[in-house]
Coordinates of C-alpha atoms and ligand atoms in Angstrom, one line a residue:
M1 CA 0.0 0.0 0.0
P2 CA 1.6 3.3 -1.0
F3 CA 1.3 6.1 1.4
K4 CA -1.4 8.6 1.0
V5 CA -1.0 12.4 1.3
A6 CA -3.5 15.0 2.1
A7 CA -3.0 18.3 0.3
P8 CA -1.7 20.7 1.4
M9 CA 0.4 19.0 4.0
P10 CA -0.6 19.9 7.6
Q11 CA 1.7 22.4 9.3
T12 CA 2.9 21.2 12.7
L13 CA 3.5 24.7 13.9
S14 CA 1.0 27.6 13.7
I15 CA 2.4 31.1 13.3
S16 CA 0.3 34.1 13.8
L17 CA 0.7 37.9 14.0
A18 CA -0.8 40.2 16.7
A19 CA -0.5 43.7 17.9
N20 CA -0.7 42.8 21.6
L21 CA 0.7 40.0 23.8
P22 CA -1.7 37.0 23.8
D23 CA -2.9 36.0 27.3
P24 CA -2.3 33.4 28.5
V25 CA 0.9 32.4 26.8
A26 CA 3.5 29.9 28.1
A27 CA 6.5 31.9 27.1
I28 CA 7.5 35.4 26.1
V29 CA 10.5 36.0 24.0
L30 CA 12.5 39.3 23.9
Y31 CA 15.5 40.0 21.7
A32 CA 18.4 42.0 23.2
N33 CA 22.0 42.7 22.3
G34 CA 24.9 42.3 24.7
D35 CA 24.4 45.7 26.3
G36 CA 20.8 44.9 27.0
A37 CA 19.5 47.2 24.3
M38 CA 16.0 46.2 23.3
G39 CA 13.2 47.6 21.3
P40 CA 10.8 49.9 23.2
V41 CA 8.1 47.2 23.8
A42 CA 10.5 44.6 24.9
A43 CA 12.3 47.1 27.2
D44 CA 9.0 47.9 28.8
I45 CA 8.2 44.2 29.5
W46 CA 11.7 43.6 30.8
K47 CA 11.3 46.5 33.2
R48 CA 8.3 44.8 34.8
T49 CA 10.5 41.9 36.0
G50 CA 12.6 44.3 38.1
L51 CA 15.7 42.2 37.2
D52 CA 19.2 43.6 36.8
F53 CA 20.2 42.9 33.1
A54 CA 23.9 43.5 33.5
R55 CA 24.3 41.2 36.4
I56 CA 22.3 38.4 34.8
A57 CA 24.2 38.8 31.5
K58 CA 27.5 38.5 33.4
A59 CA 26.4 35.5 35.4
T60 CA 25.1 33.6 32.3
G61 CA 27.7 34.7 29.7
F62 CA 24.9 36.4 27.6
A63 CA 26.7 38.6 25.1
G64 CA 23.7 39.1 22.8
R65 CA 25.0 36.9 20.0
P66 CA 22.6 35.0 18.0
G67 CA 22.0 31.7 19.9
H68 CA 22.7 33.2 23.3
M69 CA 19.8 33.0 25.7
I70 CA 18.8 34.0 29.2
D71 CA 15.9 31.8 30.5
I72 CA 13.9 33.1 33.4
P73 CA 11.3 30.8 34.9
A74 CA 8.1 32.3 36.5
P75 CA 9.1 35.9 36.0
S76 CA 7.4 38.3 38.4
G77 CA 5.0 40.9 37.0
M78 CA 3.7 38.6 34.3
S79 CA 1.6 35.4 34.0
C80 CA 3.8 33.4 31.6
D81 CA 5.9 30.5 32.8
R82 CA 9.0 31.6 31.0
L83 CA 10.6 34.8 29.9
L84 CA 13.4 34.1 27.3
L85 CA 15.9 36.7 26.3
L86 CA 17.5 35.9 23.0
G87 CA 20.6 37.5 21.4
R88 CA 20.0 39.5 18.4
G89 CA 23.6 40.3 17.4
A90 CA 25.0 43.8 16.8
D91 CA 22.9 46.3 14.9
G92 CA 23.0 46.0 11.2
E93 CA 24.6 42.5 11.4
G94 CA 23.0 39.6 9.5
E95 CA 20.1 41.7 8.3
N96 CA 19.2 39.6 5.2
D97 CA 16.4 37.0 4.9
A98 CA 18.8 34.0 5.2
A99 CA 20.2 35.3 8.5
W100 CA 16.6 35.9 9.8
A101 CA 15.6 32.4 8.8
D102 CA 18.5 31.1 10.8
R103 CA 17.3 33.2 13.7
G104 CA 13.9 31.6 13.4
G105 CA 15.4 28.2 13.4
S106 CA 17.4 29.0 16.5
L107 CA 14.3 30.5 18.1
F108 CA 12.3 27.3 17.6
A109 CA 15.2 25.1 18.9
K110 CA 15.4 27.2 22.1
L111 CA 11.6 27.0 22.7
D112 CA 11.7 23.3 22.0
A113 CA 14.5 22.7 24.5
A114 CA 12.6 24.8 27.0
A115 CA 9.5 22.6 26.4
V116 CA 7.1 25.4 26.2
S117 CA 3.8 24.8 24.3
S118 CA 3.3 28.3 23.0
A119 CA 5.2 31.6 22.8
A120 CA 4.8 35.2 22.0
I121 CA 7.8 36.8 20.3
V122 CA 8.1 40.5 20.7
L123 CA 9.5 42.0 17.4
D124 CA 10.1 45.7 17.8
E125 CA 13.7 46.2 16.6
P126 CA 14.4 49.2 14.4
G127 CA 14.8 48.2 10.7
L128 CA 12.3 45.4 10.9
T129 CA 10.8 44.6 7.5
P130 CA 7.9 42.4 6.5
A131 CA 10.4 40.2 4.6
L132 CA 12.6 39.7 7.7
V133 CA 9.6 38.8 9.8
G134 CA 8.5 36.3 7.1
A135 CA 12.0 34.8 7.1
L136 CA 11.9 34.4 10.9
G137 CA 8.6 32.5 10.7
A138 CA 9.8 30.3 7.8
G139 CA 13.0 29.5 9.7
A140 CA 11.0 28.4 12.7
Q141 CA 8.7 26.3 10.4
L142 CA 11.7 24.6 8.8
R143 CA 13.3 23.9 12.1
A144 CA 10.1 22.4 13.4
Y145 CA 10.1 19.9 10.6
R146 CA 10.3 16.2 11.5
F147 CA 9.9 13.0 9.5
E148 CA 8.9 10.5 12.0
K149 CA 5.8 8.8 10.5
Y150 CA 7.4 5.4 10.4
N151 CA 9.1 5.6 13.9
T152 CA 6.2 4.0 15.7
R153 CA 7.9 3.9 19.1
R154 CA 10.4 6.7 18.8
K155 CA 8.1 9.7 18.1
S156 CA 9.2 12.7 20.1
K157 CA 7.1 12.7 23.2
T158 CA 8.2 16.1 24.6
V159 CA 6.0 19.2 24.3
H160 CA 7.1 21.2 21.2
P161 CA 5.9 24.7 20.8
S162 CA 2.8 24.4 18.6
A163 CA 2.0 28.0 18.3
L164 CA 4.1 31.1 17.9
T165 CA 2.7 34.6 18.0
F166 CA 4.8 37.4 16.6
V167 CA 3.9 40.6 18.4
L168 CA 4.5 43.6 16.3
A169 CA 3.3 47.2 15.8
K170 CA 1.7 46.7 12.4
P171 CA 0.7 43.1 11.9
D172 CA -1.5 43.9 8.9
A173 CA 1.4 45.4 7.1
M174 CA 3.4 42.2 7.7
K175 CA 0.8 39.6 6.8
S176 CA 1.4 39.1 3.1
A177 CA 5.1 38.8 3.4
V178 CA 4.7 36.3 6.2
D179 CA 2.1 34.3 4.3
H180 CA 4.5 34.2 1.3
A181 CA 7.5 33.0 3.4
L182 CA 5.4 30.3 5.1
A183 CA 4.1 29.1 1.8
V184 CA 7.6 28.6 0.6
A185 CA 8.6 26.8 3.9
G186 CA 5.5 24.6 3.4
G187 CA 6.8 23.7 -0.1
T188 CA 10.3 22.9 1.3
N189 CA 8.8 20.7 3.9
L190 CA 6.6 18.9 1.3
A191 CA 9.8 18.3 -0.8
R192 CA 11.5 16.9 2.4
D193 CA 8.7 14.5 3.0
L194 CA 8.8 13.2 -0.5
V195 CA 12.6 12.8 -0.5
S196 CA 12.4 10.8 2.8
E197 CA 9.6 8.6 1.8
P198 CA 10.9 5.1 1.0
A199 CA 10.8 3.9 -2.6
N200 CA 8.6 0.9 -1.8
L201 CA 5.9 3.4 -0.8
L202 CA 6.6 6.1 -3.3
G203 CA 6.8 5.0 -6.9
P204 CA 6.5 7.1 -10.1
S205 CA 2.7 7.0 -10.1
D206 CA 2.5 7.7 -6.4
M207 CA 4.5 10.8 -6.9
A208 CA 2.2 11.7 -9.8
D209 CA -0.7 11.3 -7.4
V210 CA 0.9 13.8 -5.0
A211 CA 1.2 16.2 -7.9
N212 CA -2.4 15.7 -8.7
T213 CA -3.4 17.0 -5.3
L214 CA -2.1 20.4 -6.3
A215 CA -5.2 20.7 -8.6
D216 CA -7.1 21.8 -5.4
L217 CA -4.8 24.9 -5.3
G218 CA -5.5 25.8 -8.9
V219 CA -2.6 24.0 -10.6
T220 CA -3.3 22.3 -13.9
V221 CA -1.8 18.8 -13.7
E222 CA -1.4 16.3 -16.5
V223 CA 0.2 12.9 -16.2
L224 CA 1.7 11.2 -19.2
D225 CA 1.9 7.4 -19.1
E226 CA 4.3 5.1 -21.1
E227 CA 2.0 4.9 -24.1
Q228 CA 1.8 8.7 -24.4
M229 CA 5.5 9.1 -23.8
G230 CA 6.1 6.4 -26.5
A231 CA 3.9 8.3 -29.0
L232 CA 6.0 11.4 -28.3
G233 CA 9.2 9.5 -29.0
M234 CA 10.7 9.7 -25.5
G235 CA 13.0 6.8 -26.0
A236 CA 15.6 7.9 -23.3
M237 CA 13.0 8.3 -20.6
L238 CA 11.3 5.0 -21.4
A239 CA 14.7 3.1 -21.5
V240 CA 15.5 4.2 -17.9
G241 CA 12.1 3.1 -16.7
Q242 CA 11.8 -0.2 -18.5
G243 CA 13.5 -2.3 -15.9
S244 CA 10.9 -1.5 -13.2
V245 CA 7.6 -3.1 -12.6
R246 CA 6.4 0.4 -11.8
P247 CA 6.3 2.2 -15.1
P248 CA 7.6 5.8 -15.6
R249 CA 5.5 8.9 -15.6
M250 CA 6.0 12.4 -16.8
V251 CA 4.0 15.0 -14.9
V252 CA 3.3 18.4 -16.4
M253 CA 2.0 21.1 -14.0
Q254 CA 1.0 24.6 -14.9
W255 CA 0.4 27.5 -12.5
N256 CA -1.0 30.5 -14.4
G257 CA -1.0 33.3 -11.9
G258 CA 0.6 35.8 -14.3
E259 CA -1.0 37.7 -17.1
K260 CA -2.9 35.6 -19.7
G261 CA -0.6 34.7 -22.5
Q262 CA 2.6 35.7 -20.6
T263 CA 5.4 33.3 -21.7
P264 CA 6.0 30.9 -18.8
T265 CA 9.2 30.2 -16.9
A266 CA 9.8 26.4 -16.6
F267 CA 11.2 24.1 -14.0
V268 CA 12.1 20.4 -14.7
G269 CA 13.0 17.9 -11.9
K270 CA 14.8 14.6 -12.0
G271 CA 12.5 12.1 -10.4
I272 CA 14.3 8.8 -10.0
V273 CA 12.3 7.2 -7.2
F274 CA 15.2 4.8 -6.6
D275 CA 18.5 4.6 -8.4
T276 CA 20.1 1.1 -8.1
G277 CA 22.3 2.0 -11.0
G278 CA 20.5 -0.6 -13.1
I279 CA 22.6 -3.2 -14.9
S280 CA 25.6 -0.9 -14.1
I281 CA 24.7 -1.6 -10.5
K282 CA 25.9 0.6 -7.7
P283 CA 27.9 -0.7 -4.7
A284 CA 25.7 -1.8 -1.8
A285 CA 27.2 0.7 0.7
S286 CA 24.8 3.7 1.2
M287 CA 22.6 2.6 -1.6
E288 CA 19.6 3.3 0.6
N289 CA 20.2 7.0 0.0
M290 CA 19.1 6.5 -3.5
K291 CA 15.5 6.8 -2.4
G292 CA 16.3 10.5 -2.5
D293 CA 17.2 10.5 -6.2
M294 CA 13.9 12.2 -6.9
G295 CA 15.0 15.3 -4.9
G296 CA 14.9 17.5 -8.0
A297 CA 11.3 16.5 -8.8
A298 CA 10.4 16.9 -5.2
A299 CA 11.7 20.5 -5.3
V300 CA 9.7 21.3 -8.4
L301 CA 6.6 19.8 -6.8
G302 CA 7.2 21.8 -3.6
L303 CA 7.8 24.9 -5.7
M304 CA 4.5 24.6 -7.5
Q305 CA 2.7 24.1 -4.2
A306 CA 4.4 27.2 -2.9
L307 CA 3.6 29.3 -6.0
A308 CA -0.1 28.3 -5.9
T309 CA -0.4 28.7 -2.2
R310 CA 0.9 32.2 -2.3
K311 CA -0.9 33.0 -5.6
A312 CA 2.3 34.0 -7.3
K313 CA 1.8 36.5 -10.2
V314 CA 3.7 34.4 -12.7
N315 CA 3.1 31.7 -15.3
A316 CA 5.2 28.7 -14.3
V317 CA 5.5 25.2 -15.7
G318 CA 6.7 22.4 -13.5
I319 CA 7.7 19.0 -15.1
L320 CA 8.6 15.9 -13.2
A321 CA 10.5 13.1 -15.0
L322 CA 9.6 10.1 -12.8
A323 CA 11.1 6.6 -13.2
E324 CA 12.7 3.8 -11.2
N325 CA 16.2 2.6 -12.3
M326 CA 16.3 -1.1 -11.7
P327 CA 18.3 -4.1 -13.0
D328 CA 15.9 -6.6 -14.5
A329 CA 15.5 -9.0 -17.4
N330 CA 13.8 -6.2 -19.3
A331 CA 16.2 -3.4 -18.1
Y332 CA 18.2 -1.3 -20.6
R333 CA 21.8 -2.2 -20.9
P334 CA 25.2 -0.7 -21.6
G335 CA 25.7 -0.7 -25.4
D336 CA 22.0 0.0 -26.1
V337 CA 21.3 2.8 -28.5
V338 CA 18.2 4.8 -27.7
T339 CA 16.6 7.7 -29.6
A340 CA 15.6 10.8 -27.6
M341 CA 12.5 12.9 -28.4
S342 CA 14.8 15.4 -30.0
G343 CA 15.8 12.8 -32.5
E344 CA 19.4 12.5 -31.2
T345 CA 20.6 9.0 -30.7
I346 CA 22.3 8.1 -27.4
E347 CA 24.7 5.2 -26.8
I348 CA 24.3 3.9 -23.2
I349 CA 27.7 3.4 -21.6
S350 CA 26.4 3.3 -18.0
T351 CA 22.9 2.6 -17.0
D352 CA 23.8 4.5 -13.8
A353 CA 24.0 7.8 -15.8
E354 CA 20.2 7.7 -16.0
G355 CA 19.3 11.1 -14.7
R356 CA 20.6 12.9 -17.8
L357 CA 18.5 10.5 -19.9
V358 CA 15.2 11.3 -18.3
L359 CA 16.0 15.0 -18.3
A360 CA 17.0 14.9 -22.0
D361 CA 13.4 14.0 -22.9
A362 CA 11.8 16.2 -20.2
L363 CA 13.8 19.3 -21.2
W364 CA 13.2 18.7 -24.9
Y365 CA 9.4 18.2 -24.3
C366 CA 9.3 21.3 -22.1
Q367 CA 10.9 23.7 -24.6
D368 CA 9.1 22.2 -27.5
R369 CA 5.6 22.5 -26.0
F370 CA 6.0 25.7 -23.9
K371 CA 8.7 27.8 -25.5
P372 CA 9.5 29.1 -22.1
R373 CA 11.4 32.4 -21.6
A374 CA 13.8 30.5 -19.4
M375 CA 14.1 26.9 -18.4
F376 CA 15.7 25.5 -15.2
D377 CA 16.3 21.9 -14.2
I378 CA 17.2 20.5 -10.8
A379 CA 18.6 17.1 -10.3
T380 CA 20.6 14.9 -7.9
L381 CA 22.7 14.3 -11.0
T382 CA 26.3 13.4 -10.2
G383 CA 28.6 12.2 -7.5
A384 CA 31.2 14.5 -9.1
I385 CA 29.4 17.6 -7.9
R386 CA 29.9 16.5 -4.3
I387 CA 33.6 16.0 -4.9
A388 CA 33.8 19.5 -6.4
L389 CA 31.6 21.5 -4.1
G390 CA 30.7 19.5 -1.0
D391 CA 27.3 19.7 0.5
D392 CA 26.7 23.4 1.0
Y393 CA 26.7 24.6 -2.6
A394 CA 24.8 23.3 -5.5
G395 CA 26.4 23.4 -8.9
V396 CA 25.0 25.6 -11.7
F397 CA 25.6 25.0 -15.4
T398 CA 24.1 27.1 -18.1
N399 CA 24.1 28.2 -21.7
T400 CA 23.4 31.8 -20.7
D401 CA 25.9 33.2 -18.1
S402 CA 23.5 35.8 -16.9
L403 CA 21.2 33.1 -15.5
A404 CA 24.1 31.8 -13.3
A405 CA 24.5 35.3 -11.9
T406 CA 20.8 35.5 -11.3
L407 CA 20.7 32.1 -9.6
Q408 CA 23.7 33.0 -7.4
Q409 CA 21.9 36.1 -6.3
A410 CA 18.8 34.1 -5.4
G411 CA 21.0 31.6 -3.6
R412 CA 22.5 34.3 -1.4
A413 CA 19.1 35.7 -0.5
S414 CA 17.5 32.4 0.2
G415 CA 20.4 30.7 1.9
E416 CA 20.3 27.9 -0.7
K417 CA 23.7 28.7 -2.2
V418 CA 24.9 27.8 -5.7
W419 CA 28.2 28.1 -7.6
H420 CA 28.7 28.4 -11.3
L421 CA 30.8 25.7 -13.1
P422 CA 31.5 25.4 -16.8
I423 CA 30.0 23.6 -19.7
G424 CA 30.8 24.1 -23.3
P425 CA 32.1 22.4 -26.5
A426 CA 35.3 21.3 -24.8
Y427 CA 33.3 18.7 -23.0
D428 CA 31.7 17.4 -26.2
K429 CA 34.8 15.4 -27.2
L430 CA 34.3 13.3 -24.1
I431 CA 30.8 12.3 -25.0
E432 CA 31.4 11.5 -28.7
S433 CA 30.2 8.0 -29.5
R434 CA 31.4 5.5 -32.0
F435 CA 27.9 4.1 -32.4
A436 CA 25.5 7.0 -31.9
D437 CA 25.3 10.8 -31.9
I438 CA 26.3 11.1 -28.3
K439 CA 27.0 8.8 -25.3
N440 CA 25.8 9.1 -21.8
Q441 CA 29.1 8.9 -19.9
G442 CA 32.4 10.6 -20.5
G443 CA 34.8 9.5 -17.8
R444 CA 35.4 10.6 -14.2
L445 CA 37.2 13.9 -14.7
G446 CA 34.9 16.8 -14.8
G447 CA 31.9 14.5 -14.4
A448 CA 29.4 17.2 -13.3
S449 CA 30.3 19.4 -16.3
I450 CA 30.1 16.5 -18.7
A451 CA 26.6 15.8 -17.4
G452 CA 25.7 19.4 -17.8
Q453 CA 27.1 19.5 -21.4
F454 CA 25.1 16.4 -22.2
L455 CA 21.9 18.1 -21.0
A456 CA 22.8 21.2 -23.2
H457 CA 22.2 19.0 -26.2
F458 CA 18.5 18.8 -25.3
V459 CA 17.5 22.4 -24.7
N460 CA 17.5 23.7 -28.2
D461 CA 19.0 27.1 -27.4
V462 CA 16.4 28.1 -24.9
P463 CA 18.0 30.1 -22.1
W464 CA 18.5 27.3 -19.6
A465 CA 20.3 26.5 -16.4
H466 CA 20.9 23.2 -14.6
V467 CA 21.2 22.9 -10.9
D468 CA 23.0 19.8 -9.6
I469 CA 21.9 19.0 -6.0
A470 CA 23.5 15.6 -5.5
G471 CA 25.5 17.2 -2.6
T472 CA 22.8 19.5 -1.2
G473 CA 19.6 17.5 -1.5
F474 CA 20.0 15.1 1.4
G475 CA 22.3 13.8 4.0
K476 CA 23.6 17.3 4.8
A477 CA 25.1 18.2 8.1
S478 CA 22.5 20.0 10.2
S479 CA 22.0 23.8 10.3
E480 CA 19.7 26.2 12.1
T481 CA 16.9 25.4 9.6
I482 CA 17.7 21.8 8.6
T483 CA 17.9 19.0 11.1
S484 CA 16.3 16.3 8.8
W485 CA 18.1 14.1 6.4
A486 CA 16.2 15.6 3.4
T487 CA 16.8 19.3 2.9
G488 CA 14.1 20.3 0.4
F489 CA 16.9 22.3 -1.4
G490 CA 15.7 24.2 -4.5
V491 CA 12.2 25.3 -3.4
A492 CA 13.4 28.5 -1.7
L493 CA 16.0 29.1 -4.3
F494 CA 13.6 28.9 -7.2
D495 CA 10.9 30.8 -5.4
R496 CA 13.3 33.7 -4.8
L497 CA 14.5 33.5 -8.4
I498 CA 10.9 33.9 -9.6
R499 CA 10.0 36.6 -7.2
D500 CA 13.1 38.7 -8.1
N501 CA 13.2 38.1 -11.9
Y502 CA 10.0 36.7 -13.4
E503 CA 7.1 37.8 -11.2
N504 CA 4.7 40.8 -11.4
G505 CA 5.2 41.6 -15.0
K506 CA 9.0 41.5 -14.7
Ligands
BES1 N1 21.9 9.6 -8.6 C1 23.2 9.5 -9.0 C2 24.1 10.6 -8.4 C3 24.2 10.8 -6.9 C4 25.2 10.2 -6.2 C5 23.2 11.5 -6.3 C6 25.3 10.3 -4.9 C7 23.3 11.7 -4.9 C8 24.3 11.1 -4.2 C9 23.4 9.5 -10.5 O1 22.4 8.9 -11.2 C10 24.6 8.7 -10.8 O2 24.6 7.5 -10.5 N2 25.6 9.3 -11.4 C11 26.8 8.7 -11.8 C12 27.1 9.1 -13.2 C13 28.2 8.3 -13.8 C14 27.8 6.9 -14.0 C15 28.6 9.0 -15.2 C16 27.9 9.1 -10.8 O3 27.9 10.3 -10.4 O4 28.7 8.3 -10.5
MN2 MN1 22.6 6.8 -11.4
ZN3 ZN1 20.5 8.9 -10.3

């Protein structure tokens, strides 16, 4: 029995905005710097405790840095159980969204550790913007994320904060930015769920079912089956899927929140629900991680949910190339020659270089049908990108250098960082084939660029960029906003890219 999802995914943490302190509330949070400087509302609340800030700060080592905390139980002059003073850093330091998302993550962690059920967070610092408040909420939502549905005995039993109220002067002026940020965090958490879901419970058609639930939000969803893909000539996509008893699917989603007839921006995700390597089978060690080889498709799905939830004023296309790469009597093999939808023939050298094959047909189909103004793909594509960049930066490869700069900017703002690496004709020599137009593997050196250059053959000169998330998609060391195995990388990056470059008539 595959798992069933409800759309949209329930949020574990509710975040609301208010002009006044809620009463009752389990905890009140104030931000202060090392000198005890607070905003006016916070300073007023602090004064009611009658406590000596300087003395407490000295005794506890509180220097007002992010992550520093003074925890006061049963404070006098107020009805809450806890008063928490959190460090806000020096003025002007870390004032971008990514820094405030980290602050939100840290906030949730402190409240969680203090085992309070609800908290009011006083936000009255100078320079506060709606976007920063949104980032704070999103960071908390991301830190609250757990994937424990199959840990029947180990579910966390402690009280987590289930409600946060941000207390600020003009809640109405903040609301739409906060809704936006929470929609994106919801998309990231959906992507995380899908990446963590095991392959026995999430096959290609199950993931298509999840995509179909976005119809409730106004997304148009089409699912192509093997027969339809065959009629379109998607020989590369079908070859990858033919070794699995669960046939491949291509999902086509459209969110039309922009002006009617506006050329769409397109996003394509690699969705290998499990990558055994196929006949070129992978070593057994860590193969279980390959349930996450649909991380690109999960990010595109999460992105579409976020765009629809926040009613983004953009026309966006999301395509998922879903297949399972299995060894089998019917599996494709090294030496096979397949014909992609573009008409180009591909000699298979390794059946483990399957991601570029499914993307070849998905990218060609996307540009052919939608003529997008720009096209982005996201994929757990190569082990080589992990060697090159580690797990903090995703790799970007493009036929249009300005797109790399744009993505890098979106990465800095969202905290999902990327780095530009080369593609180009130099890499073509490595994928020349004796028996076909091109081959799907070109040796170990420069493996991530070779894969990128392979993809470039299937974009037909549309402005395009490829994001390799084999390092960043899962298994990452934890951060203030990520404590789960799956990261959901790509949702926030692409949402920011859209917001800054393609939305609202841009
Ligand atoms: N899904 C893998 C890449 C991967 C590796 C993602 C580790 C996440 C973690 C991809 O399909 C693959 O197997 N790539 C091969 C390509 C090679 C055969 C040209 C690789 O990187 O070794
Ligand atoms: Mn592979
Ligand atoms: Zn793969």
